[in-house]
C-alpha positions as protocol buffer text, in pm:
chain_id: "A"
residue {
  index: 1
  type: MET
  ca { x: 7701 y: 6259 z: 4728 }
}
residue {
  index: 2
  type: LYS
  ca { x: 7779 y: 6099 z: 5062 }
}
residue {
  index: 3
  type: SER
  ca { x: 7877 y: 5732 z: 5042 }
}
residue {
  index: 4
  type: LEU
  ca { x: 7739 y: 5457 z: 5266 }
}
residue {
  index: 5
  type: ILE
  ca { x: 8094 y: 5389 z: 5380 }
}
residue {
  index: 6
  type: THR
  ca { x: 8121 y: 5746 z: 5506 }
}
residue {
  index: 7
  type: ILE
  ca { x: 7789 y: 5712 z: 5688 }
}
residue {
  index: 8
  type: ILE
  ca { x: 7909 y: 5395 z: 5865 }
}
residue {
  index: 9
  type: ASP
  ca { x: 8228 y: 5571 z: 5978 }
}
residue {
  index: 10
  type: GLU
  ca { x: 8029 y: 5873 z: 6097 }
}
residue {
  index: 11
  type: VAL
  ca { x: 7803 y: 5653 z: 6310 }
}
residue {
  index: 12
  type: LEU
  ca { x: 8103 y: 5475 z: 6464 }
}
residue {
  index: 13
  type: SER
  ca { x: 8283 y: 5807 z: 6520 }
}
residue {
  index: 14
  type: GLN
  ca { x: 8007 y: 5957 z: 6733 }
}
residue {
  index: 15
  type: PRO
  ca { x: 8160 y: 6062 z: 7068 }
}
residue {
  index: 16
  type: LYS
  ca { x: 8102 y: 5820 z: 7353 }
}
residue {
  index: 17
  type: GLN
  ca { x: 8058 y: 5936 z: 7708 }
}
residue {
  index: 18
  type: HIS
  ca { x: 8336 y: 5831 z: 7943 }
}
residue {
  index: 19
  type: PHE
  ca { x: 8214 y: 5709 z: 8281 }
}
residue {
  index: 20
  type: LYS
  ca { x: 8453 y: 5757 z: 8571 }
}
residue {
  index: 21
  type: GLY
  ca { x: 8269 y: 5566 z: 8841 }
}
residue {
  index: 22
  type: GLU
  ca { x: 8420 y: 5355 z: 9116 }
}
residue {
  index: 23
  type: PRO
  ca { x: 8733 y: 5147 z: 9044 }
}
residue {
  index: 24
  type: ARG
  ca { x: 8652 y: 4805 z: 8902 }
}
residue {
  index: 25
  type: PHE
  ca { x: 8818 y: 4524 z: 8714 }
}
residue {
  index: 26
  type: ARG
  ca { x: 8702 y: 4404 z: 8375 }
}
residue {
  index: 27
  type: PRO
  ca { x: 8774 y: 4032 z: 8320 }
}
residue {
  index: 28
  type: SER
  ca { x: 8838 y: 4087 z: 7949 }
}
residue {
  index: 29
  type: SER
  ca { x: 9133 y: 4315 z: 8033 }
}
residue {
  index: 30
  type: LEU
  ca { x: 9283 y: 4111 z: 8316 }
}
residue {
  index: 31
  type: GLY
  ca { x: 9461 y: 3877 z: 8076 }
}
residue {
  index: 32
  type: SER
  ca { x: 9691 y: 4160 z: 7969 }
}
residue {
  index: 33
  type: PRO
  ca { x: 10057 y: 4107 z: 8067 }
}
residue {
  index: 34
  type: CYS
  ca { x: 10084 y: 4481 z: 8145 }
}
residue {
  index: 35
  type: LEU
  ca { x: 9993 y: 4569 z: 8503 }
}
residue {
  index: 36
  type: ARG
  ca { x: 9991 y: 4938 z: 8419 }
}
residue {
  index: 37
  type: LYS
  ca { x: 9729 y: 4895 z: 8149 }
}
residue {
  index: 38
  type: ILE
  ca { x: 9513 y: 4700 z: 8395 }
}
residue {
  index: 39
  type: TYR
  ca { x: 9571 y: 4979 z: 8651 }
}
residue {
  index: 40
  type: TYR
  ca { x: 9440 y: 5243 z: 8409 }
}
residue {
  index: 41
  type: SER
  ca { x: 9140 y: 5028 z: 8318 }
}
residue {
  index: 42
  type: TYR
  ca { x: 9068 y: 4952 z: 8685 }
}
residue {
  index: 43
  type: ASN
  ca { x: 9070 y: 5322 z: 8773 }
}
residue {
  index: 44
  type: ASN
  ca { x: 8848 y: 5414 z: 8474 }
}
residue {
  index: 45
  type: VAL
  ca { x: 9115 y: 5643 z: 8328 }
}
residue {
  index: 46
  type: GLU
  ca { x: 9007 y: 5791 z: 7996 }
}
residue {
  index: 47
  type: PRO
  ca { x: 9212 y: 5645 z: 7708 }
}
residue {
  index: 48
  type: ASP
  ca { x: 9442 y: 5870 z: 7506 }
}
residue {
  index: 49
  type: TYR
  ca { x: 9306 y: 5740 z: 7177 }
}
residue {
  index: 50
  type: PRO
  ca { x: 8957 y: 5640 z: 7066 }
}
residue {
  index: 51
  type: PHE
  ca { x: 8890 y: 5283 z: 6968 }
}
residue {
  index: 52
  type: PRO
  ca { x: 8998 y: 5254 z: 6599 }
}
residue {
  index: 53
  type: LEU
  ca { x: 8711 y: 5248 z: 6350 }
}
residue {
  index: 54
  type: ASN
  ca { x: 8826 y: 4924 z: 6191 }
}
residue {
  index: 55
  type: ALA
  ca { x: 8855 y: 4761 z: 6533 }
}
residue {
  index: 56
  type: GLN
  ca { x: 8500 y: 4874 z: 6612 }
}
residue {
  index: 57
  type: LYS
  ca { x: 8375 y: 4710 z: 6294 }
}
residue {
  index: 58
  type: ILE
  ca { x: 8556 y: 4388 z: 6382 }
}
residue {
  index: 59
  type: MET
  ca { x: 8412 y: 4399 z: 6734 }
}
residue {
  index: 60
  type: ASN
  ca { x: 8061 y: 4455 z: 6599 }
}
residue {
  index: 61
  type: LEU
  ca { x: 8106 y: 4155 z: 6372 }
}
residue {
  index: 62
  type: GLY
  ca { x: 8207 y: 3954 z: 6676 }
}
residue {
  index: 63
  type: ASP
  ca { x: 7888 y: 4069 z: 6852 }
}
residue {
  index: 64
  type: SER
  ca { x: 7689 y: 3934 z: 6556 }
}
residue {
  index: 65
  type: VAL
  ca { x: 7867 y: 3599 z: 6588 }
}
residue {
  index: 66
  type: HIS
  ca { x: 7774 y: 3592 z: 6959 }
}
residue {
  index: 67
  type: GLU
  ca { x: 7409 y: 3652 z: 6872 }
}
residue {
  index: 68
  type: LEU
  ca { x: 7421 y: 3378 z: 6609 }
}
residue {
  index: 69
  type: LEU
  ca { x: 7567 y: 3124 z: 6852 }
}
residue {
  index: 70
  type: ALA
  ca { x: 7319 y: 3222 z: 7122 }
}
residue {
  index: 71
  type: ASP
  ca { x: 7037 y: 3163 z: 6874 }
}
residue {
  index: 72
  type: TYR
  ca { x: 7173 y: 2816 z: 6789 }
}
residue {
  index: 73
  type: PHE
  ca { x: 7201 y: 2712 z: 7154 }
}
residue {
  index: 74
  type: ARG
  ca { x: 6868 y: 2866 z: 7250 }
}
residue {
  index: 75
  type: LYS
  ca { x: 6699 y: 2662 z: 6976 }
}
residue {
  index: 76
  type: ALA
  ca { x: 6884 y: 2353 z: 7103 }
}
residue {
  index: 77
  type: GLY
  ca { x: 6729 y: 2413 z: 7445 }
}
residue {
  index: 78
  type: ILE
  ca { x: 7059 y: 2429 z: 7635 }
}
residue {
  index: 79
  type: LEU
  ca { x: 7093 y: 2806 z: 7684 }
}
residue {
  index: 80
  type: VAL
  ca { x: 6967 y: 2966 z: 8005 }
}
residue {
  index: 81
  type: ASP
  ca { x: 6865 y: 3330 z: 7959 }
}
residue {
  index: 82
  type: TYR
  ca { x: 6888 y: 3576 z: 8244 }
}
residue {
  index: 83
  type: LYS
  ca { x: 6562 y: 3726 z: 8371 }
}
residue {
  index: 84
  type: ASN
  ca { x: 6477 y: 4004 z: 8612 }
}
residue {
  index: 85
  type: LYS
  ca { x: 6328 y: 3898 z: 8943 }
}
residue {
  index: 86
  type: ASP
  ca { x: 5979 y: 3979 z: 8811 }
}
residue {
  index: 87
  type: GLY
  ca { x: 6038 y: 3741 z: 8519 }
}
residue {
  index: 88
  type: SER
  ca { x: 6083 y: 4012 z: 8254 }
}
residue {
  index: 89
  type: ARG
  ca { x: 6371 y: 4030 z: 8008 }
}
residue {
  index: 90
  type: PRO
  ca { x: 6633 y: 4295 z: 8094 }
}
residue {
  index: 91
  type: LYS
  ca { x: 6666 y: 4573 z: 7840 }
}
residue {
  index: 92
  type: ASP
  ca { x: 7003 y: 4647 z: 7681 }
}
residue {
  index: 93
  type: ARG
  ca { x: 7116 y: 4982 z: 7824 }
}
residue {
  index: 94
  type: TRP
  ca { x: 7335 y: 5053 z: 7520 }
}
residue {
  index: 95
  type: ASN
  ca { x: 7093 y: 4943 z: 7247 }
}
residue {
  index: 96
  type: PRO
  ca { x: 6738 y: 5076 z: 7292 }
}
residue {
  index: 97
  type: GLY
  ca { x: 6478 y: 4829 z: 7171 }
}
residue {
  index: 98
  type: LYS
  ca { x: 6701 y: 4526 z: 7234 }
}
residue {
  index: 99
  type: PHE
  ca { x: 6719 y: 4288 z: 7527 }
}
residue {
  index: 100
  type: ASP
  ca { x: 7020 y: 4169 z: 7726 }
}
residue {
  index: 101
  type: ASP
  ca { x: 6985 y: 3800 z: 7812 }
}
residue {
  index: 102
  type: GLU
  ca { x: 7339 y: 3752 z: 7946 }
}
residue {
  index: 103
  type: PHE
  ca { x: 7394 y: 3687 z: 8316 }
}
residue {
  index: 104
  type: PRO
  ca { x: 7539 y: 3987 z: 8505 }
}
residue {
  index: 105
  type: LEU
  ca { x: 7826 y: 3905 z: 8736 }
}
residue {
  index: 106
  type: LYS
  ca { x: 7929 y: 4147 z: 9011 }
}
residue {
  index: 107
  type: ASP
  ca { x: 8154 y: 4089 z: 9307 }
}
residue {
  index: 108
  type: LYS
  ca { x: 8226 y: 4361 z: 9564 }
}
residue {
  index: 109
  type: ASP
  ca { x: 8523 y: 4181 z: 9720 }
}
residue {
  index: 110
  type: LEU
  ca { x: 8717 y: 4157 z: 9394 }
}
residue {
  index: 111
  type: GLN
  ca { x: 8558 y: 4472 z: 9247 }
}
residue {
  index: 112
  type: ILE
  ca { x: 8452 y: 4298 z: 8927 }
}
residue {
  index: 113
  type: SER
  ca { x: 8162 y: 4372 z: 8695 }
}
residue {
  index: 114
  type: ALA
  ca { x: 8101 y: 4161 z: 8384 }
}
residue {
  index: 115
  type: LYS
  ca { x: 7855 y: 3971 z: 8165 }
}
residue {
  index: 116
  type: ILE
  ca { x: 7885 y: 3600 z: 8084 }
}
residue {
  index: 117
  type: ASP
  ca { x: 7840 y: 3493 z: 7722 }
}
residue {
  index: 118
  type: ALA
  ca { x: 7647 y: 3176 z: 7805 }
}
residue {
  index: 119
  type: VAL
  ca { x: 7504 y: 2980 z: 8095 }
}
residue {
  index: 120
  type: MET
  ca { x: 7403 y: 2634 z: 7974 }
}
residue {
  index: 121
  type: ILE
  ca { x: 7260 y: 2307 z: 8096 }
}
residue {
  index: 122
  type: ILE
  ca { x: 7403 y: 2019 z: 7892 }
}
residue {
  index: 123
  type: ASP
  ca { x: 7318 y: 1658 z: 7978 }
}
residue {
  index: 124
  type: GLY
  ca { x: 7185 y: 1782 z: 8310 }
}
residue {
  index: 125
  type: LEU
  ca { x: 7509 y: 1960 z: 8404 }
}
residue {
  index: 126
  type: LEU
  ca { x: 7548 y: 2333 z: 8460 }
}
residue {
  index: 127
  type: GLU
  ca { x: 7817 y: 2489 z: 8238 }
}
residue {
  index: 128
  type: LEU
  ca { x: 7952 y: 2830 z: 8141 }
}
residue {
  index: 129
  type: GLY
  ca { x: 8050 y: 2926 z: 7788 }
}
residue {
  index: 130
  type: GLU
  ca { x: 8265 y: 3199 z: 7638 }
}
residue {
  index: 131
  type: TRP
  ca { x: 8258 y: 3269 z: 7264 }
}
residue {
  index: 132
  type: LYS
  ca { x: 8548 y: 3419 z: 7071 }
}
residue {
  index: 133
  type: SER
  ca { x: 8543 y: 3516 z: 6704 }
}
residue {
  index: 134
  type: ILE
  ca { x: 8882 y: 3500 z: 6537 }
}
residue {
  index: 135
  type: ASN
  ca { x: 9031 y: 3540 z: 6189 }
}
residue {
  index: 136
  type: ASP
  ca { x: 9163 y: 3255 z: 5978 }
}
residue {
  index: 137
  type: LYS
  ca { x: 9529 y: 3319 z: 6062 }
}
residue {
  index: 138
  type: GLY
  ca { x: 9476 y: 3316 z: 6437 }
}
residue {
  index: 139
  type: PHE
  ca { x: 9243 y: 3017 z: 6414 }
}
residue {
  index: 140
  type: GLY
  ca { x: 9511 y: 2812 z: 6240 }
}
residue {
  index: 141
  type: PHE
  ca { x: 9753 y: 2854 z: 6532 }
}
residue {
  index: 142
  type: LEU
  ca { x: 9508 y: 2748 z: 6804 }
}
residue {
  index: 143
  type: ARG
  ca { x: 9618 y: 2436 z: 6992 }
}
residue {
  index: 144
  type: GLN
  ca { x: 9463 y: 2541 z: 7322 }
}
residue {
  index: 145
  type: PRO
  ca { x: 9268 y: 2847 z: 7438 }
}
residue {
  index: 146
  type: LYS
  ca { x: 9458 y: 3172 z: 7469 }
}
residue {
  index: 147
  type: ASP
  ca { x: 9576 y: 3239 z: 7825 }
}
residue {
  index: 148
  type: GLU
  ca { x: 9380 y: 3565 z: 7851 }
}
residue {
  index: 149
  type: HIS
  ca { x: 9061 y: 3381 z: 7757 }
}
residue {
  index: 150
  type: ILE
  ca { x: 9123 y: 3105 z: 8013 }
}
residue {
  index: 151
  type: THR
  ca { x: 9185 y: 3374 z: 8274 }
}
residue {
  index: 152
  type: GLN
  ca { x: 8856 y: 3539 z: 8183 }
}
residue {
  index: 153
  type: ILE
  ca { x: 8646 y: 3226 z: 8211 }
}
residue {
  index: 154
  type: ALA
  ca { x: 8829 y: 3119 z: 8529 }
}
residue {
  index: 155
  type: ILE
  ca { x: 8706 y: 3442 z: 8691 }
}
residue {
  index: 156
  type: TYR
  ca { x: 8353 y: 3373 z: 8571 }
}
residue {
  index: 157
  type: TYR
  ca { x: 8367 y: 3016 z: 8699 }
}
residue {
  index: 158
  type: PHE
  ca { x: 8464 y: 3098 z: 9056 }
}
residue {
  index: 159
  type: LEU
  ca { x: 8247 y: 3407 z: 9091 }
}
residue {
  index: 160
  type: PHE
  ca { x: 7941 y: 3242 z: 8934 }
}
residue {
  index: 161
  type: ASN
  ca { x: 7972 y: 2958 z: 9186 }
}
residue {
  index: 162
  type: LYS
  ca { x: 7999 y: 3216 z: 9463 }
}
residue {
  index: 163
  type: ALA
  ca { x: 7683 y: 3386 z: 9332 }
}
residue {
  index: 164
  type: LEU
  ca { x: 7501 y: 3050 z: 9325 }
}
residue {
  index: 165
  type: GLU
  ca { x: 7600 y: 2988 z: 9685 }
}
residue {
  index: 166
  type: ASN
  ca { x: 7477 y: 3334 z: 9786 }
}
residue {
  index: 167
  type: GLY
  ca { x: 7143 y: 3284 z: 9611 }
}
residue {
  index: 168
  type: THR
  ca { x: 7200 y: 3565 z: 9359 }
}
residue {
  index: 169
  type: TYR
  ca { x: 7032 y: 3366 z: 9082 }
}
residue {
  index: 170
  type: ALA
  ca { x: 6772 y: 3190 z: 9297 }
}
residue {
  index: 171
  type: HIS
  ca { x: 6494 y: 3349 z: 9090 }
}
residue {
  index: 172
  type: ILE
  ca { x: 6609 y: 3174 z: 8769 }
}
residue {
  index: 173
  type: PRO
  ca { x: 6390 y: 2859 z: 8748 }
}
residue {
  index: 174
  type: GLU
  ca { x: 6631 y: 2665 z: 8522 }
}
residue {
  index: 175
  type: LEU
  ca { x: 6903 y: 2688 z: 8788 }
}
residue {
  index: 176
  type: LYS
  ca { x: 6700 y: 2535 z: 9069 }
}
residue {
  index: 177
  type: GLY
  ca { x: 6880 y: 2229 z: 9204 }
}
residue {
  index: 178
  type: HIS
  ca { x: 7214 y: 2335 z: 9056 }
}
residue {
  index: 179
  type: THR
  ca { x: 7468 y: 2430 z: 9322 }
}
residue {
  index: 180
  type: LYS
  ca { x: 7787 y: 2438 z: 9117 }
}
residue {
  index: 181
  type: VAL
  ca { x: 7916 y: 2486 z: 8763 }
}
residue {
  index: 182
  type: GLU
  ca { x: 8059 y: 2157 z: 8644 }
}
residue {
  index: 183
  type: ARG
  ca { x: 8253 y: 2265 z: 8336 }
}
residue {
  index: 184
  type: CYS
  ca { x: 8346 y: 2565 z: 8123 }
}
residue {
  index: 185
  type: ARG
  ca { x: 8378 y: 2583 z: 7746 }
}
residue {
  index: 186
  type: ILE
  ca { x: 8554 y: 2828 z: 7517 }
}
residue {
  index: 187
  type: LEU
  ca { x: 8434 y: 2823 z: 7159 }
}
residue {
  index: 188
  type: TYR
  ca { x: 8639 y: 2985 z: 6882 }
}
residue {
  index: 189
  type: TYR
  ca { x: 8447 y: 3080 z: 6568 }
}
residue {
  index: 190
  type: ASN
  ca { x: 8647 y: 3137 z: 6249 }
}
residue {
  index: 191
  type: LYS
  ca { x: 8503 y: 3450 z: 6086 }
}
residue {
  index: 192
  type: ASN
  ca { x: 8648 y: 3356 z: 5746 }
}
residue {
  index: 193
  type: SER
  ca { x: 8536 y: 2993 z: 5718 }
}
residue {
  index: 194
  type: SER
  ca { x: 8275 y: 2948 z: 5999 }
}
residue {
  index: 195
  type: LYS
  ca { x: 8483 y: 2659 z: 6134 }
}
residue {
  index: 196
  type: VAL
  ca { x: 8461 y: 2610 z: 6510 }
}
residue {
  index: 197
  type: LEU
  ca { x: 8702 y: 2486 z: 6778 }
}
residue {
  index: 198
  type: GLU
  ca { x: 8583 y: 2390 z: 7127 }
}
residue {
  index: 199
  type: PHE
  ca { x: 8785 y: 2357 z: 7447 }
}
residue {
  index: 200
  type: ILE
  ca { x: 8640 y: 2214 z: 7769 }
}
residue {
  index: 201
  type: MET
  ca { x: 8788 y: 2291 z: 8113 }
}
residue {
  index: 202
  type: ASP
  ca { x: 8717 y: 2175 z: 8467 }
}
residue {
  index: 203
  type: GLU
  ca { x: 8794 y: 2329 z: 8805 }
}
residue {
  index: 204
  type: LYS
  ca { x: 9134 y: 2160 z: 8840 }
}
residue {
  index: 205
  type: PHE
  ca { x: 9248 y: 2319 z: 8515 }
}
residue {
  index: 206
  type: LEU
  ca { x: 9112 y: 2664 z: 8603 }
}
residue {
  index: 207
  type: ILE
  ca { x: 9245 y: 2699 z: 8961 }
}
residue {
  index: 208
  type: PRO
  ca { x: 9603 y: 2810 z: 8871 }
}
residue {
  index: 209
  type: TYR
  ca { x: 9470 y: 3078 z: 8635 }
}
residue {
  index: 210
  type: PHE
  ca { x: 9235 y: 3214 z: 8900 }
}
residue {
  index: 211
  type: VAL
  ca { x: 9509 y: 3221 z: 9165 }
}
residue {
  index: 212
  type: ARG
  ca { x: 9745 y: 3411 z: 8932 }
}
residue {
  index: 213
  type: VAL
  ca { x: 9485 y: 3668 z: 8827 }
}
residue {
  index: 214
  type: VAL
  ca { x: 9384 y: 3739 z: 9187 }
}
residue {
  index: 215
  type: GLN
  ca { x: 9750 y: 3801 z: 9269 }
}
residue {
  index: 216
  type: LYS
  ca { x: 9771 y: 4038 z: 8974 }
}
residue {
  index: 217
  type: MET
  ca { x: 9458 y: 4222 z: 9090 }
}
residue {
  index: 218
  type: GLU
  ca { x: 9599 y: 4262 z: 9440 }
}
residue {
  index: 219
  type: LEU
  ca { x: 9915 y: 4422 z: 9298 }
}
residue {
  index: 220
  type: VAL
  ca { x: 9706 y: 4673 z: 9102 }
}
residue {
  index: 221
  type: LYS
  ca { x: 9482 y: 4753 z: 9400 }
}
residue {
  index: 222
  type: SER
  ca { x: 9785 y: 4793 z: 9627 }
}
residue {
  index: 223
  type: ALA
  ca { x: 9951 y: 5033 z: 9382 }
}
residue {
  index: 224
  type: SER
  ca { x: 9629 y: 5236 z: 9352 }
}
residue {
  index: 225
  type: ALA
  ca { x: 9582 y: 5257 z: 9728 }
}
residue {
  index: 226
  type: GLY
  ca { x: 9944 y: 5367 z: 9774 }
}
residue {
  index: 227
  type: GLY
  ca { x: 9931 y: 5636 z: 9509 }
}
residue {
  index: 228
  type: GLU
  ca { x: 10177 y: 5449 z: 9289 }
}
residue {
  index: 229
  type: ILE
  ca { x: 10158 y: 5303 z: 8940 }
}
residue {
  index: 230
  type: PRO
  ca { x: 10267 y: 4945 z: 8867 }
}
residue {
  index: 231
  type: PRO
  ca { x: 10538 y: 4858 z: 8611 }
}
residue {
  index: 232
  type: LYS
  ca { x: 10458 y: 4839 z: 8243 }
}
residue {
  index: 233
  type: ALA
  ca { x: 10520 y: 4566 z: 7985 }
}
residue {
  index: 234
  type: ASP
  ca { x: 10716 y: 4744 z: 7710 }
}
residue {
  index: 235
  type: ASP
  ca { x: 10636 y: 4499 z: 7430 }
}
residue {
  index: 236
  type: TRP
  ca { x: 10269 y: 4605 z: 7432 }
}
residue {
  index: 237
  type: CYS
  ca { x: 10304 y: 4985 z: 7421 }
}
residue {
  index: 238
  type: GLN
  ca { x: 10257 y: 5052 z: 7049 }
}
residue {
  index: 239
  type: SER
  ca { x: 9891 y: 4951 z: 7039 }
}
residue {
  index: 240
  type: CYS
  ca { x: 9797 y: 5056 z: 7392 }
}
residue {
  index: 241
  type: SER
  ca { x: 9532 y: 5327 z: 7414 }
}
residue {
  index: 242
  type: TYR
  ca { x: 9696 y: 5461 z: 7735 }
}
residue {
  index: 243
  type: ARG
  ca { x: 10047 y: 5496 z: 7589 }
}
residue {
  index: 244
  type: ASP
  ca { x: 10071 y: 5877 z: 7622 }
}
residue {
  index: 245
  type: LYS
  ca { x: 9969 y: 5877 z: 7987 }
}
residue {
  index: 246
  type: CYS
  ca { x: 10196 y: 5581 z: 8051 }
}
residue {
  index: 247
  type: LEU
  ca { x: 10493 y: 5765 z: 7897 }
}
residue {
  index: 248
  type: GLN
  ca { x: 10426 y: 6054 z: 8136 }
}
residue {
  index: 249
  type: SER
  ca { x: 10384 y: 5809 z: 8426 }
}
residue {
  index: 250
  type: PHE
  ca { x: 10036 y: 5948 z: 8484 }
}
residue {
  index: 251
  type: LYS
  ca { x: 9876 y: 5846 z: 8816 }
}
residue {
  index: 252
  type: ALA
  ca { x: 9501 y: 5793 z: 8842 }
}
């Protein structure tokens, strides 16, 4: 008799199609200290190893936390949902029957494609939010947001403001009259205790992170254009899904 545990693992183990596509950066990976890992991600290189089953389960749990928080803030009336230009809700391309209410963020100059966890209006001010679920051990060490998470929301902050200026979201009625994001928030949700920590950042705080990540992106793009691969950060090899290709100095 097949167990439910086996069925869960079988569902998660179903092969996923790898999309090559044009090179692009993913903000969630740009916080990595390893330029080579970012290079492989940027060039859509297929990983050597599939995403571990346990990690997939943890990630799915994090997705549930995101949905829970979105529901809270939607009920509070502060969450702005993305809509198509005809006013309809976008469908989730990966989950048939579900909708995707997160704002898409694309920038051709920086070659970035991403989704923002939350666009909010709080006390009349336009804000961006990023939600992170974390275990009890990691939660206990938090004194400020993790650098990779600040880097991620710094990218969102500057590119969302650029999109506002270009009129990309002009069809969203809640954003009318708002010309700039005033603040960003990172919310950490403890998966073990449901405790929450909130960190609020303004432009002055985010500027150095954005400058550094753009410099990092330029190094990766330059290496790609020159047919080279950037240096690796050795301390992160053991868990890297590109470690076999990296060992062989594989070029995209």
